[in-house]
Every structure is written in structure tokens, then in C-alpha cells.
XYZ file of C-alpha atoms in Angstrom:
246
model
C -50.473 47.699 39.546
C -46.897 46.514 39.020
C -46.496 45.262 35.472
C -44.394 42.353 34.250
C -41.557 44.597 33.034
C -41.243 46.163 36.488
C -41.058 42.688 38.009
C -38.280 41.769 35.577
C -36.287 44.903 36.489
C -36.219 44.250 40.238
C -32.581 44.157 41.391
C -32.405 40.412 41.873
C -28.681 40.559 42.665
C -29.398 42.542 45.827
C -32.474 40.430 46.515
C -30.468 37.203 46.195
C -27.858 38.517 48.637
C -30.538 39.470 51.148
C -32.253 36.104 50.766
C -28.991 34.211 51.264
C -28.235 36.175 54.439
C -31.707 35.470 55.841
C -31.486 31.789 54.875
C -28.132 31.270 56.613
C -28.309 33.597 59.629
C -32.057 33.677 60.294
C -33.413 30.263 59.172
C -36.562 30.490 61.311
C -37.484 33.776 59.622
C -36.726 32.211 56.240
C -39.332 29.552 57.043
C -41.851 32.250 58.043
C -41.244 34.099 54.769
C -41.570 30.890 52.735
C -44.898 30.064 54.358
C -46.233 33.566 53.676
C -45.034 33.479 50.069
C -46.536 30.022 49.519
C -49.884 31.326 50.749
C -49.622 34.356 48.437
C -48.647 32.055 45.569
C -51.711 29.877 46.191
C -54.037 32.882 46.221
C -52.527 34.252 42.989
C -52.830 30.808 41.391
C -56.505 30.613 42.377
C -57.030 34.112 40.977
C -55.435 33.150 37.654
C -57.685 30.076 37.517
C -60.752 32.224 38.207
C -59.755 34.635 35.438
C -59.370 31.642 33.119
C -62.902 30.453 33.889
C -64.186 33.979 33.267
C -62.365 34.159 29.927
C -63.897 30.870 28.827
C -67.328 32.101 29.882
C -66.922 35.332 27.901
C -65.876 33.412 24.787
C -68.852 31.072 25.116
C -71.163 34.066 25.446
C -69.432 35.861 22.533
C -68.545 38.812 24.754
C -65.102 39.883 23.567
C -64.758 43.379 25.079
C -62.673 42.416 28.140
C -60.770 39.475 26.663
C -57.492 41.341 26.153
C -57.439 42.979 29.593
C -58.292 39.703 31.341
C -55.654 37.844 29.319
C -53.013 40.427 30.287
C -54.068 40.191 33.932
C -53.786 36.413 33.810
C -50.288 36.593 32.290
C -49.172 39.082 34.953
C -50.458 36.791 37.673
C -48.577 33.845 36.183
C -45.409 35.956 36.051
C -45.762 36.751 39.766
C -46.266 33.061 40.511
C -42.962 32.209 38.822
C -41.037 34.977 40.593
C -42.428 33.943 43.970
C -41.453 30.322 43.246
C -37.884 31.458 42.485
C -37.651 33.325 45.790
C -39.064 30.340 47.702
C -36.444 28.080 46.100
C -33.674 30.446 47.195
C -34.996 30.689 50.748
C -35.763 27.035 51.399
C -33.967 25.594 54.400
C -34.015 22.286 56.209
C -36.926 22.567 58.620
C -36.813 20.918 62.011
C -40.094 21.123 63.879
C -39.941 20.770 67.629
C -41.987 18.264 69.552
C -45.359 20.013 69.658
C -46.745 17.497 72.155
C -44.004 18.323 74.680
C -44.614 22.036 74.162
C -48.352 21.511 74.655
C -47.738 19.646 77.934
C -45.606 22.529 79.221
C -48.301 25.047 78.318
C -51.027 22.933 79.946
C -48.971 22.943 83.157
C -49.168 26.741 83.375
C -51.444 27.999 86.171
C -53.224 30.370 83.758
C -53.610 27.864 80.897
C -57.366 28.470 80.611
C -56.677 32.092 79.650
C -55.558 30.844 76.233
C -58.613 28.693 75.519
C -60.807 30.249 72.797
C -64.353 29.813 71.523
C -64.249 26.660 69.387
C -67.467 27.648 67.607
C -65.816 30.528 65.750
C -65.020 29.741 62.106
C -61.579 30.488 60.683
C -60.261 30.147 57.141
C -57.102 28.736 55.587
C -56.003 32.289 54.817
C -55.271 33.112 58.451
C -52.076 32.783 60.470
C -52.098 29.484 62.392
C -48.851 30.116 64.255
C -49.233 29.582 68.027
C -52.779 28.282 67.563
C -54.077 24.834 68.516
C -56.892 23.347 66.429
C -60.202 21.993 67.660
C -61.391 20.646 64.317
C -62.404 21.364 60.742
C -65.303 21.176 58.301
C -65.431 21.163 54.538
C -67.826 20.294 51.776
C -70.844 18.555 53.349
C -68.932 16.900 56.193
C -69.786 17.481 59.831
C -67.167 18.833 62.228
C -64.123 16.561 62.455
C -62.310 17.091 65.761
C -58.504 17.111 65.833
C -55.927 17.526 68.596
C -53.078 18.927 66.509
C -52.288 20.336 63.072
C -50.608 17.086 62.075
C -53.765 15.241 63.134
C -55.798 17.562 60.892
C -53.459 16.821 57.975
C -53.793 13.077 58.570
C -57.592 13.137 58.838
C -57.942 15.209 55.666
C -55.501 12.915 53.840
C -57.589 9.876 54.773
C -60.711 11.576 53.431
C -59.050 12.590 50.163
C -57.621 9.098 49.627
C -61.123 7.684 49.998
C -62.351 10.105 47.314
C -59.614 9.363 44.785
C -56.645 7.240 45.832
C -54.853 7.480 42.483
C -54.837 11.261 42.632
C -53.466 11.233 46.165
C -50.710 8.772 45.251
C -49.666 11.098 42.428
C -48.612 13.722 45.011
C -45.371 11.787 45.521
C -44.040 12.766 42.084
C -45.527 16.255 41.794
C -42.926 18.983 42.484
C -45.594 21.473 43.569
C -46.754 19.060 46.276
C -43.291 18.661 47.793
C -40.578 21.019 48.978
C -37.298 21.542 47.182
C -35.430 20.013 50.128
C -38.102 18.185 52.102
C -40.404 15.615 50.548
C -43.952 15.525 51.948
C -45.340 12.404 50.246
C -43.575 9.094 49.640
C -44.223 5.359 49.418
C -40.921 4.872 51.251
C -40.970 6.073 54.854
C -37.198 6.634 54.940
C -37.657 9.679 52.678
C -39.665 11.499 55.351
C -38.727 12.898 58.762
C -41.897 11.947 60.629
C -43.901 9.632 58.345
C -47.495 8.586 58.850
C -48.992 5.890 56.644
C -52.222 6.765 54.862
C -54.508 3.905 53.824
C -51.605 1.408 53.721
C -50.483 2.952 50.433
C -48.426 6.112 50.973
C -46.697 8.025 53.751
C -47.172 11.700 54.512
C -44.645 13.762 56.471
C -46.182 15.225 59.631
C -42.955 17.039 60.577
C -44.393 20.439 59.652
C -45.500 23.454 61.621
C -48.991 24.956 61.611
C -48.604 27.317 58.657
C -46.703 24.722 56.649
C -49.601 22.303 57.113
C -52.059 25.075 56.244
C -50.289 25.678 52.932
C -50.126 21.969 52.139
C -53.850 21.590 52.848
C -54.595 24.415 50.392
C -52.553 22.637 47.704
C -54.221 19.295 48.398
C -57.701 20.787 48.136
C -56.811 22.480 44.861
C -55.600 19.175 43.397
C -59.039 17.754 44.180
C -60.834 20.804 42.735
C -62.158 21.649 46.192
C -62.403 25.284 47.270
C -60.065 26.312 50.067
C -62.622 28.965 51.024
C -65.088 26.174 51.895
C -62.655 24.636 54.388
C -63.429 25.930 57.878
C -61.074 25.615 60.829
C -61.910 25.882 64.523
C -59.346 26.770 67.195
C -59.029 25.205 70.635
C -56.471 27.640 72.033
C -54.421 30.670 71.008
C -50.958 31.012 72.572
C -49.925 34.121 70.617
C -49.696 36.385 73.684
C -47.762 33.726 75.572
C -45.091 33.693 72.857
C -44.534 37.479 72.835
């Protein structure tokens, strides 16, 4: 395993130059990298939390043998989180998401459209790639299947559910840096701060101008804020256009 000292000694001058070149000349790839890093960051964060719970359990049970190794592992994970956050900050670009509804209409007009329809009974997780996929619905906790027509619709429906559980917590997303991008804000009480705002419960707007993987990452963060397990959130696809996009 890479240790913290090795992370510190990465040539960040060369890395910064590479990141800047990608950000300026290949902005779409910069967005892809950001989304992948955000997912990795979320998984590492969950792992650090799990280690923390284990540490507390060991202390309560007076089992001290693995305390040092688990503490070191937790600190390494936190170090990786910070480094990933730094890279994400350097890569972040202004994201402009195309009109997904227009794209969907064009795809539906194809003579072989049905070739891309998939089994909507198959469960998928939030740790999969949602690019070029169209959702059928989602389940989590004890809720029955909630059907959705788009990723933005899924984000809206989940937001409405979370607001009903704890509105104050949801409203706090507006001022939490980890719940918003460095450039783009995702939550605001003022619609002018968002590119494509949608009002949730007459109290706050959420930006739906995000692609599939961006919404996936935001959903993971939202669930974590509510102490809900991302692994319990199941997604169902309606269609998969991956081969069409090759």
C-alpha cells in the first residue's frame, strides 16, 4: 500500500501541468476524471468512517491489539481524501450539460431503438458508470420502486423524499462546501445561482444541470449526509446507449 510519505513525494509540479492541460484542452475528459475521483473520494470517506466505527467498537470491548494499525489506516485514508480533493479543485471546469430530452428524442427516432432497451428488473448500484444509461427507477430503505424518466428526475424525487425526512438538514446543503462544486453551486434558495434550477418543497432550489455520473455522485453525498447507506440504494436502467456512442 502507498503510504502517506509516498503521496507527499508525488511530483505535483508535473501533475499540476498535466491537469491544467487537460482542463483547458480536454474539458470533457476533465469532467470525466472529476466524476471518477469524486466517486473514489466518497468510497474512501465511507471506508474511513467504517474504520472509525470499528475503532470505537474495539475500545468499548477493551480490545487494543489492532488500534494502532487501524488508526494509521484511517489517517492514510484521510490523507488520500485531501489529495484527491486538491486534484478535483485543479480540474474543475464550467460544465454545460446538453439537452438530454432532445438527445433522447433523437435516439427514440432510430429504427433500431429497441436494441438498447434493457431489463428494468436488474439491480444496479451507485458505484457503477451511469454514462449513456437511461434510468427506469430506484429503491432505497423500505420504499417501493420509484419510477423516473431521467437522472435529473431521480435527483428531484430523492430530494423531495429527503426534505420530508429532515428539511433543516437538506436546507443546510446550500452552505456546505462538500455539497457544492468549486465553480458550480448545486443548492441555493436563490434560483439565479443555478443553471437549471428546480424548486424542492417551496424552500430551496437544486440544480438539475448535471450529467448522469455527476448526479450519481451528488446522490451518494446526499445519502451520506442523512446517514443512509449508498449500498442500499438500488438503481434500475431503462436503456443503455453505450454501444451507440462508440
